CSV table of C-alpha atoms in Angstrom, one decimal:
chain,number,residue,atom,x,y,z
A,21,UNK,CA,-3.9,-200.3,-6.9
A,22,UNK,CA,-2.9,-201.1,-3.7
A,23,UNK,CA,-2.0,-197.9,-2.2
A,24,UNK,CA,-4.8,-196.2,-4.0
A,25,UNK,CA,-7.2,-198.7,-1.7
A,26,UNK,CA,-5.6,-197.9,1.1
A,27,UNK,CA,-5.5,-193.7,0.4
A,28,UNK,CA,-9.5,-194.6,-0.3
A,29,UNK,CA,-9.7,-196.0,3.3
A,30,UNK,CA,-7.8,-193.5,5.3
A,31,UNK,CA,-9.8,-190.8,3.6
A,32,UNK,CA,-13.1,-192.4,4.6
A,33,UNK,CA,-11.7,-193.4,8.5
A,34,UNK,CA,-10.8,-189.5,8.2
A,35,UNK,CA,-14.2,-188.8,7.3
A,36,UNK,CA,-15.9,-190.9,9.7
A,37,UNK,CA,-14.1,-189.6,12.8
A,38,UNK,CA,-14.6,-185.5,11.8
A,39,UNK,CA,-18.3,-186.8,11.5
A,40,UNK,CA,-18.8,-188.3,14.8
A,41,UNK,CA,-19.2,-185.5,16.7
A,42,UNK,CA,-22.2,-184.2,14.5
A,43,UNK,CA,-23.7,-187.4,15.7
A,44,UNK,CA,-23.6,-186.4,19.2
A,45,UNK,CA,-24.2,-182.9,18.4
A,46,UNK,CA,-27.4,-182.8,20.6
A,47,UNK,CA,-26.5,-184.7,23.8
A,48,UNK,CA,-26.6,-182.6,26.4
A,49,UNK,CA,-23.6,-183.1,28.7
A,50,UNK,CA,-24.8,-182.7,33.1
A,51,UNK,CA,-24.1,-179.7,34.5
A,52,UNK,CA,-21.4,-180.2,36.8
A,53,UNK,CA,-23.2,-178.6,39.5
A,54,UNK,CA,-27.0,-178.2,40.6
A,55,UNK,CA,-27.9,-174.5,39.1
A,56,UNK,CA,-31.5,-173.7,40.7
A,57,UNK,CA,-32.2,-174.5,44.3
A,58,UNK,CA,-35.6,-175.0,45.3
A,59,UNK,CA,-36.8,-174.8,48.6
A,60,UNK,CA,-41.2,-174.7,48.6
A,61,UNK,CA,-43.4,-177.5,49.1
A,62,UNK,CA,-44.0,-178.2,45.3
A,63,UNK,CA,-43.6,-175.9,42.7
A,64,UNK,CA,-43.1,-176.0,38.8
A,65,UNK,CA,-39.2,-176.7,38.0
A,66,UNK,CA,-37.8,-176.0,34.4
A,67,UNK,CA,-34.0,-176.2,34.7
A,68,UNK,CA,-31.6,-178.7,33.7
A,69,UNK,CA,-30.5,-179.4,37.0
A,70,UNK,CA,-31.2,-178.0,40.9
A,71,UNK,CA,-31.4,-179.1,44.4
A,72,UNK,CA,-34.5,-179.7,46.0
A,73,UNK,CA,-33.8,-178.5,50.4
A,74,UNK,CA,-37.2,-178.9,51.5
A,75,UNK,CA,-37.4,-178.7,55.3
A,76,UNK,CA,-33.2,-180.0,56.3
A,77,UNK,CA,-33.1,-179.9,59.3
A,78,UNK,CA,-36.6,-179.2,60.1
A,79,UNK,CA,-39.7,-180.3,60.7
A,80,UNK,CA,-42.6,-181.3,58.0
A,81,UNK,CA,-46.1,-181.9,60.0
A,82,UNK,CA,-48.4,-184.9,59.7
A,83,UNK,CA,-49.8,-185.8,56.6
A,84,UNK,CA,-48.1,-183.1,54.2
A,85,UNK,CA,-48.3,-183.2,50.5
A,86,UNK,CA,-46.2,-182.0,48.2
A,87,UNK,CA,-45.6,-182.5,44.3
A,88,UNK,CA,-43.1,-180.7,42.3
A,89,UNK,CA,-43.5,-181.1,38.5
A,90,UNK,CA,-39.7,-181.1,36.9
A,91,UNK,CA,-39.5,-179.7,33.2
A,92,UNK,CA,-36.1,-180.5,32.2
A,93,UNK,CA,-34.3,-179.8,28.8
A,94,UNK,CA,-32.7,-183.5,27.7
A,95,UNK,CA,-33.8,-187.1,27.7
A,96,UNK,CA,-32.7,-188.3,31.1
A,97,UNK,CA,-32.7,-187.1,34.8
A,98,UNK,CA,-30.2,-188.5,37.2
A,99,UNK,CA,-31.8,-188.0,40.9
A,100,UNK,CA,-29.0,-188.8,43.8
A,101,UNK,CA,-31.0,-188.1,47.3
A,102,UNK,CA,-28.1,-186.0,49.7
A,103,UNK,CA,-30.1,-185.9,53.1
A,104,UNK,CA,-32.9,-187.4,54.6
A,105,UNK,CA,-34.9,-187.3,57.8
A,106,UNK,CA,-38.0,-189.0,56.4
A,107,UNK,CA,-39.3,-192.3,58.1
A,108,UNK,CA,-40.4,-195.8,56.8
A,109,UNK,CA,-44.0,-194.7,57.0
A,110,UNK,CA,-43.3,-192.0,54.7
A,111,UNK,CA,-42.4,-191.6,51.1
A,112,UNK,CA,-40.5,-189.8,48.0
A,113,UNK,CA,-42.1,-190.7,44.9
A,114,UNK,CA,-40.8,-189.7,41.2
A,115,UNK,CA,-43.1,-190.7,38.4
A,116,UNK,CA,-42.4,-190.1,34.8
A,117,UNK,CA,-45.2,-188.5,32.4
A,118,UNK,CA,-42.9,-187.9,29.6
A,119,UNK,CA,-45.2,-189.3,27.1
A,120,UNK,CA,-47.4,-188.0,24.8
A,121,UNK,CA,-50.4,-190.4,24.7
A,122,UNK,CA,-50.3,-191.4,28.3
A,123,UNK,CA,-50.9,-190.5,31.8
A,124,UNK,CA,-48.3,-190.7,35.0
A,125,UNK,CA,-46.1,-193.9,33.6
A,126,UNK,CA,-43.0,-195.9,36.0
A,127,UNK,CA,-42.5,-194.6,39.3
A,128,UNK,CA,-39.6,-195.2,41.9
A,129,UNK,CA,-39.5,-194.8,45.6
A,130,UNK,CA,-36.7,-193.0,46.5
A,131,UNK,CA,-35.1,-194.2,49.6
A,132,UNK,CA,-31.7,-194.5,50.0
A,133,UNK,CA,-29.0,-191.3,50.7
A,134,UNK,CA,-26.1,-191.3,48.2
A,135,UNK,CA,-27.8,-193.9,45.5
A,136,UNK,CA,-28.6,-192.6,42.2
A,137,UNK,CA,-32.3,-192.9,40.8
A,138,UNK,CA,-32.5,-192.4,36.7
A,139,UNK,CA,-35.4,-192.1,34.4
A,140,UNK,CA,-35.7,-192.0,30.8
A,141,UNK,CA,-38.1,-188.5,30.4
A,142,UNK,CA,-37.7,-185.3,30.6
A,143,UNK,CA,-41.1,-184.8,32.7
A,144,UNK,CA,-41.2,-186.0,36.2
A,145,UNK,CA,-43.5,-185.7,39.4
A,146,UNK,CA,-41.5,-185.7,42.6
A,147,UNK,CA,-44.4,-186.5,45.3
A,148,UNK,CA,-43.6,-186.0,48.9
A,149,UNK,CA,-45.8,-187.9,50.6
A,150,UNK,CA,-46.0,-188.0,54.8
A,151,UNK,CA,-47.2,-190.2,57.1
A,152,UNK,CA,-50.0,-189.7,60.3
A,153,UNK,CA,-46.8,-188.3,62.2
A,154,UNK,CA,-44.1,-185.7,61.9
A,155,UNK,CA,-41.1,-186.1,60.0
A,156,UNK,CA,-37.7,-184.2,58.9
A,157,UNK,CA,-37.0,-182.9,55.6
A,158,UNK,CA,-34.3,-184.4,53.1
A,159,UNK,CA,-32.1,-182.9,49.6
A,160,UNK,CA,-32.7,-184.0,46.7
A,161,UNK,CA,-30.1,-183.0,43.7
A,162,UNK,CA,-31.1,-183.6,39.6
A,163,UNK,CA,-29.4,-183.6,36.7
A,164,UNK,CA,-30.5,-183.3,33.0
A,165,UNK,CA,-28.4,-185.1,29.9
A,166,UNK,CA,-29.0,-187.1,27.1
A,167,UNK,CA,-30.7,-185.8,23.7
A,168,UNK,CA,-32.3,-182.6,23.4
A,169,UNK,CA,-35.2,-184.3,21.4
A,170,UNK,CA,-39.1,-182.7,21.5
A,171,UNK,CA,-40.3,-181.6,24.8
A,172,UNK,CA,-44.2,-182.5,25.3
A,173,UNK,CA,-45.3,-180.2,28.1
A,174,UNK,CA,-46.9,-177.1,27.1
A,175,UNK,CA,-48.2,-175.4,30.0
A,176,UNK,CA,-48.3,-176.4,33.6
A,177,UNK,CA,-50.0,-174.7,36.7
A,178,UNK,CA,-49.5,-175.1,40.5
A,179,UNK,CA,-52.5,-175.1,42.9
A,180,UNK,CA,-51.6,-174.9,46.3
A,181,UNK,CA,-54.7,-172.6,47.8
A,182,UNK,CA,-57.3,-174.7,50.1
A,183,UNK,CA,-60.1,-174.3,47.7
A,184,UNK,CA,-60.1,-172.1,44.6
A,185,UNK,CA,-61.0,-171.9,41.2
A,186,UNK,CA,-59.3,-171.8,37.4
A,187,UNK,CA,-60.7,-171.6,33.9
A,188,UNK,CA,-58.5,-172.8,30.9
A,189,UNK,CA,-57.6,-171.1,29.0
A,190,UNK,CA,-56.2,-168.5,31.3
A,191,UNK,CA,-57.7,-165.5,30.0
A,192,UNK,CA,-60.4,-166.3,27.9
A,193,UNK,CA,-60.7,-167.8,24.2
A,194,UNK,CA,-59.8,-170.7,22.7
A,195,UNK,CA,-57.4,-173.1,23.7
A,196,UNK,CA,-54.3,-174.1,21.6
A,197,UNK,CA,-53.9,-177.0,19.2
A,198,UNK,CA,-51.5,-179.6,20.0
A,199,UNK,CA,-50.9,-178.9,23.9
A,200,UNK,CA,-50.2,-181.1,26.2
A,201,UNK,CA,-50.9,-179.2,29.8
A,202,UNK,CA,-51.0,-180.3,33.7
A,203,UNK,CA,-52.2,-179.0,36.6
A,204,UNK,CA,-51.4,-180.1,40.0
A,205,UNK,CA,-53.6,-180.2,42.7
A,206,UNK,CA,-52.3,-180.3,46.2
A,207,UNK,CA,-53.3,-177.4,49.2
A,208,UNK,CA,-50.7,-176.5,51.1
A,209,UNK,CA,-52.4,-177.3,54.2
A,210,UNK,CA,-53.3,-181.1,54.2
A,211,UNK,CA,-56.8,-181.9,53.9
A,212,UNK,CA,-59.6,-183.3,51.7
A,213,UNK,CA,-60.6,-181.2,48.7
A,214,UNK,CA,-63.6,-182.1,46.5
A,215,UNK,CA,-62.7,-181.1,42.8
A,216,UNK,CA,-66.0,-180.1,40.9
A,217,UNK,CA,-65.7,-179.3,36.8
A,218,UNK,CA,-68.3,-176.4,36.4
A,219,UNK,CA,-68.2,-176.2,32.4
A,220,UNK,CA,-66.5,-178.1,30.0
A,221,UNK,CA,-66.1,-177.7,26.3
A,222,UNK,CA,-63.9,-179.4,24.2
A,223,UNK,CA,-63.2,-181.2,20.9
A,224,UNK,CA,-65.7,-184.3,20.5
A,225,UNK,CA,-64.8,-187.7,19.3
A,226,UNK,CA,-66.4,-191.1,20.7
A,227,UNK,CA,-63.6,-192.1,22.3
A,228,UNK,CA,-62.1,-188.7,23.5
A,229,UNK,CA,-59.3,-189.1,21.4
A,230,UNK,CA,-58.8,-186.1,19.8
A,231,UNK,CA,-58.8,-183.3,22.8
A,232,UNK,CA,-59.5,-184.9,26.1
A,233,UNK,CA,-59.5,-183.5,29.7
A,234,UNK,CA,-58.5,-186.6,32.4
A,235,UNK,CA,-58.4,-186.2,36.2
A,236,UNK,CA,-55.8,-188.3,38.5
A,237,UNK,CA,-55.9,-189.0,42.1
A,238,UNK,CA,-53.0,-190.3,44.5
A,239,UNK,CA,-53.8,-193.4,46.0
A,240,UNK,CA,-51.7,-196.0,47.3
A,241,UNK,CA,-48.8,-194.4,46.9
A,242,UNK,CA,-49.8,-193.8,43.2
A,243,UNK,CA,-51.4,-192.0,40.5
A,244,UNK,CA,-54.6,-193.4,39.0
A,245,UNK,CA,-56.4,-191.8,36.2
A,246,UNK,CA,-60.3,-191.8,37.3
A,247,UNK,CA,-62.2,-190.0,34.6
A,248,UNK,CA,-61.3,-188.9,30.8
A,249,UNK,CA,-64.0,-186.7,29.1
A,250,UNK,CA,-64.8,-184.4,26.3
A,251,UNK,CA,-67.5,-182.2,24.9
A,252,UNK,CA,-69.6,-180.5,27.0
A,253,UNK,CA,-69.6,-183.7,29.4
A,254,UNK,CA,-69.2,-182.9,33.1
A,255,UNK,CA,-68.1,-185.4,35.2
A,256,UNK,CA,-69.1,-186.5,38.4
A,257,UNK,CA,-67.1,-184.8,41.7
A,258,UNK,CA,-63.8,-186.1,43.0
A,259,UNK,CA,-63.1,-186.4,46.0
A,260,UNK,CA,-59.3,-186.3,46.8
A,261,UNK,CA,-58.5,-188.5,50.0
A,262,UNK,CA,-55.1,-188.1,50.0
A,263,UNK,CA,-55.2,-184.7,49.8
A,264,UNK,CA,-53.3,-184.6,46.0
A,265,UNK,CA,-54.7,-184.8,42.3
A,266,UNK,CA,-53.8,-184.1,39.0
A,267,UNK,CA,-55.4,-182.6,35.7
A,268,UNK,CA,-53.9,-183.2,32.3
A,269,UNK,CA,-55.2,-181.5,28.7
A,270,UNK,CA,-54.2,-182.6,25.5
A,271,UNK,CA,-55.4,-181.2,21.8
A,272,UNK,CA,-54.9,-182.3,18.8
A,273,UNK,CA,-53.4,-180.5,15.9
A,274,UNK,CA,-57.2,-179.3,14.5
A,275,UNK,CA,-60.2,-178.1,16.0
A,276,UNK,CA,-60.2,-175.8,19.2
A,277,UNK,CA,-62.9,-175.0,21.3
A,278,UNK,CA,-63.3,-172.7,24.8
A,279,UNK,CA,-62.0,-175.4,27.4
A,280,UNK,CA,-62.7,-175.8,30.9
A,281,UNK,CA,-63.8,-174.6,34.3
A,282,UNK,CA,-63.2,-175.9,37.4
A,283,UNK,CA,-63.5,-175.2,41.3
A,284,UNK,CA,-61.4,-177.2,44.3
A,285,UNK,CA,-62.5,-176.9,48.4
């Protein structure tokens, strides 16, 4: 009886240990070294790790902007800054928007050369933003790991041009069902832009729950959601003081309409 306990037990701790690694099956490990290198002011990132050089070395003029929007392919992002000739008066911002019923979530200032900054998301906004006076570039390094579990962001797009314009869909149509899209705002050459919506039509519900179009600006060192709107409802013009905004669409899984038009300058 005794040894047939003790056979029962070995074959179970035997069981146990070839089943671990199923577990774990998904974690994704960091790569060992930074596989993209990115070297624009902003720019859409989907890689599991990379190097941001922006300016090392160099000069970046007064009052720059720049936001890069990270799409990476597990849970957590290790950020470890390498180089920096930024001042006290200006700032490196990473903000998490990882989540799908919410807007730019924690943020961290990133500060210090050789310490490593960590969030929990797989989407992050790394904001560059400069003071009233000239400054020197830095390198920033990222690395992916953690579960490979649902990524939320659909569809991004990168607006950079001093005024413009863009209609979503791209293309004409109907938009998708369950998206979750973003669109950064920032010209390349500081200034002021006024962001004007031209046409909007999208899914109806009182509270704009079910597909919802919501503008951000960066204020204080921060993103603050100004308007959230639906329908055909066209909201009132924003104006963009610090030069930088943000658009986020989301849809639900029924119900599509034509979108969204909207002009920048």
């Amino acid at each position: 009886m005794y040894s047939t306990i003790v056979f029962l037990f070995l074959v179970l701790l035997a069981m146990s240990a070839q089943g671990e690694p199923e577990i774990f099956q998904n974690n994704r490990p960091e790569d060992p070294v930074p596989v993209e290198t990115v070297t624009t002011c902003g720019g859409y990132i989907v890689a599991s790790s990379g190097t941001i050089n922006f300016q090392v070395g160099g000069s970046i003029r007064a009052d720059m902007r720049c936001i890069w929007t990270l799409k990476a392919p597990a849970q957590n992002q290790r950020f470890l800054l390498v180089s920096s000739g930024l001042k006290e008066s200006d700032g490196l911002y990473l903000t998490d928007f990882g989540y799908a019923s919410a807007g730019p979530g924690a943020q961290t200032r990133v500060t210090t050369v050789g310490q490593n900054y960590t969030l929990p998301s797989k989407n992050v906004f790394i904001t560059l933003n400069v003071g009233h006076a000239p400054t020197m570039g830095f390198s920033l390094q990222f690395f992916s790991s953690g579960p490979d579990n649902y990524q939320i962001l659909t569809g991004h797009a990168s607006l950079t041009g001093v005024k413009g314009n863009y209609s979503y869909p791209v293309g004409g149509g109907q938009y998708n069902n369950s998206v979750i899209d973003w669109f950064t705002l920032c010209p390349s050459t500081p200034s002021q832009p006024t962001l004007r919506f031209t046409r909007v039509d999208v899914e109806y519900n009182a509270d704009c729950n079910f597909d919802s179009v919501r503008t951000y600006t960066w204020f204080n060192n921060q993103f603050s959601e100004v308007a959230r709107f639906c329908r055909t409802t066209i909201p009132p013009s924003l104006t963009l003081p610090e030069g930088l905004g943000l658009i986020r669409f989301n849809s639900d899984s029924t119900d599509t309409r034509t979108g969204f038009d909207f002009e920048w300058e």
